[in-house]
Amino acid sequence: MMTVTEKLQKDVVAAGICTGCGACVALDPAGRARMIDTPLGPQPDFAGARLPDLAWQVCPGKGVDYAALYRAHYGHLPDNWLLGCFQRVRTGHSADETVRRAGASGGVLTHTLIYLLESGLVDAALVVRQGTPSPLQARVVVARTRADILAAAQSVYIPVATLDILPHLEPNKRYAMVCLPDQAAALRQLQLAGHGAAQQIKFVLGPYTGTALYPAAITCFLRSRRVPPGDLVTSLKWRAGEWPGYLEIRTAAGRVLTSKKIYYNFLIPFFITQNSLQNMDFTNEFCDLSVGDAWSPRFEALGGGHSVITTRSAVMEAVINEMCHDGLLNTEPEDPAASLAMHGHMLDFKKRGSYIRNRLRRKFGRAAPDYGLRPEPLPKSRWAVELVVSLLFLVGGTRVARKVLEWIPESVIGPLFNRLRLLWKGWSKPVKRKGLGTLTMIAEEK
Ligand SMILES: Cc1cc2nc3c(=O)[nH]c(=O)nc-3n(C[C@H](O)[C@H](O)[C@H](O)COP(=O)(O)OP(=O)(O)OC[C@H]3O[C@@H](n4cnc5c(N)ncnc54)[C@H](O)[C@@H]3O)c2cc1C
Ligand code: SF4
């Protein structure tokens, strides 16, 4: 019989469905396993570790029994399957202009982490910081001061392992942690299983998570801008400047390369991560606080950075309420159902798209995670749309397509891709939104 380590290596890592969360590495009793950088983002190097059964149970790469996790963590299934279990939804931003401008959308995650730290509710925050240990890399780091948390503001759109930090927490200290959806689900399972370090995480915060890119996206971008290999990158910001921000890369020779967020989206079909394609959770449903961009014509016209803010636990709701009361956050109440209109496309991409993509992988003999949920309704037309999307990602991900991309100036591909994206969105909208408002998830028989 295969050991847990062999099963994870064969059925998850080698099968190409490891999300790089780091949970298995955190469970190596000998502490030899570690996450290593690969072209597919961080992946575990087990180094002969003898992992416990728990490593298999919590692995989000092989899948998560979401129905069981909702029940175990929240005590019930969601009333709204697009949003998950929640307390309240608001829109808003940090009232501190420095924090708001440092943040990816409204600086709400950063300000909440600062508040938790400065009010003594936690001793430190575990955040993800671009530029660590080198400008093109990003790592989870321990932030013990306001300045540390601010330095990690902004979204990092390449995969970063976070849970491998658990064995390095100081005993008896309380932490807040920023996680992506797969990591939050694994962390909650560790907490439910009584894992000591996981239980030191008192607050889990995270962004709404659509798509992330493999690290090669940046290499391709640099080549397309004719940056010679010897001209090293000195800094990278994914969302510099005014919301929604732009990619900004500085090089040793003094070049400053920028690309509007809506333009560098053209990298997505070529470099989208497998985790983005397989995960069904967009709104980060197992965080105490989930925050996304408030994409709406009203907020986009106002500018300045606006977030949609979803609390999911009573204790986090009390924290956000207190912050609003103290004038630290400027917020207004948002109708939960109406808030979903800001992200209809991505919600469908995750809830129905990921289900179809995972089914298609299995049909073609490839491994795919099992989440135990089936979206309903799922009309045939939705399958047809997904076939087109999947074909696009399949072709885009080939070496030839990526090479061709390097030769198309971004001034051409950026606006062209944006135009095509909007056309496709408009054309596929009736199919993608059909039945989305009433979507339910049916627990599948094992
Ligand atoms: C990969 C990814 C995809 C996203 N896709 C969407 C989308 O499709 N639609 C949408 O509305 N919003 C999306 N977001 C969320 C959005 O970019 C903002 O993060 C969110 O609005 C919070 O903004 P903020 O100003 O409150 O965050 P900030 O105040 O800037 O704080 C962000 C916090 O998140 C942490 N963080 C950043 N990147 C990561 C990461 N990769 N893993 C773990 N922690 C991280 C930082 O350390 C920081 O503490 C995505 C974010 C990420 C990381
Ligand atoms: S998804 Fe996470 S737990 Fe599973 S193999 Fe990958 S790093 Fe380990």
PDB file of C-alpha atoms in Angstrom, residues 16 24 38 63 75 91 101 105 107 133 152 184 196 207 224 226 233 270 278 281 283 299 319 337 375 392 402 426 442:
ATOM      1  CA  GLY A  16      -0.349  18.495 -11.774  1.00  0.00           C
ATOM      2  CA  CYS A  24       1.687  18.846   3.826  1.00  0.00           C
ATOM      3  CA  THR A  38       9.260  25.426  -9.740  1.00  0.00           C
ATOM      4  CA  GLY A  63     -10.014  18.189  -3.242  1.00  0.00           C
ATOM      5  CA  GLY A  75     -22.473  24.588  11.466  1.00  0.00           C
ATOM      6  CA  THR A  91     -18.409  48.348   0.360  1.00  0.00           C
ATOM      7  CA  ARG A 101      -3.253  53.933  -1.621  1.00  0.00           C
ATOM      8  CA  SER A 105      -8.256  48.010  -3.830  1.00  0.00           C
ATOM      9  CA  GLY A 107      -6.537  48.849   1.714  1.00  0.00           C
ATOM     10  CA  PRO A 133      13.817  36.972  -1.155  1.00  0.00           C
ATOM     11  CA  ALA A 152       3.204  43.618   2.268  1.00  0.00           C
ATOM     12  CA  ALA A 184      -7.984  28.841   3.962  1.00  0.00           C
ATOM     13  CA  GLY A 196      -1.659  23.299  17.512  1.00  0.00           C
ATOM     14  CA  PRO A 207      -8.801  38.309  -1.029  1.00  0.00           C
ATOM     15  CA  SER A 224       8.175  41.205 -25.042  1.00  0.00           C
ATOM     16  CA  ARG A 226      13.013  43.596 -25.054  1.00  0.00           C
ATOM     17  CA  VAL A 233      14.636  43.414 -12.175  1.00  0.00           C
ATOM     18  CA  PHE A 270      -1.205  31.941 -21.605  1.00  0.00           C
ATOM     19  CA  GLN A 278      -9.781  24.005 -10.706  1.00  0.00           C
ATOM     20  CA  ASP A 281     -14.186  29.184  -4.307  1.00  0.00           C
ATOM     21  CA  THR A 283     -15.048  34.761  -2.494  1.00  0.00           C
ATOM     22  CA  PHE A 299     -17.012  53.151  -7.767  1.00  0.00           C
ATOM     23  CA  VAL A 319     -13.866  44.039  14.650  1.00  0.00           C
ATOM     24  CA  ALA A 337     -27.144  39.535  -3.440  1.00  0.00           C
ATOM     25  CA  PRO A 375     -23.720  23.218  -9.537  1.00  0.00           C
ATOM     26  CA  LEU A 392      -8.250  28.708 -25.462  1.00  0.00           C
ATOM     27  CA  ARG A 402       3.866  31.672 -25.306  1.00  0.00           C
ATOM     28  CA  GLY A 426     -20.837  40.412 -23.819  1.00  0.00           C
ATOM     29  CA  ILE A 442     -25.812  19.688  -4.779  1.00  0.00           C
TER      30      ILE A 442
END
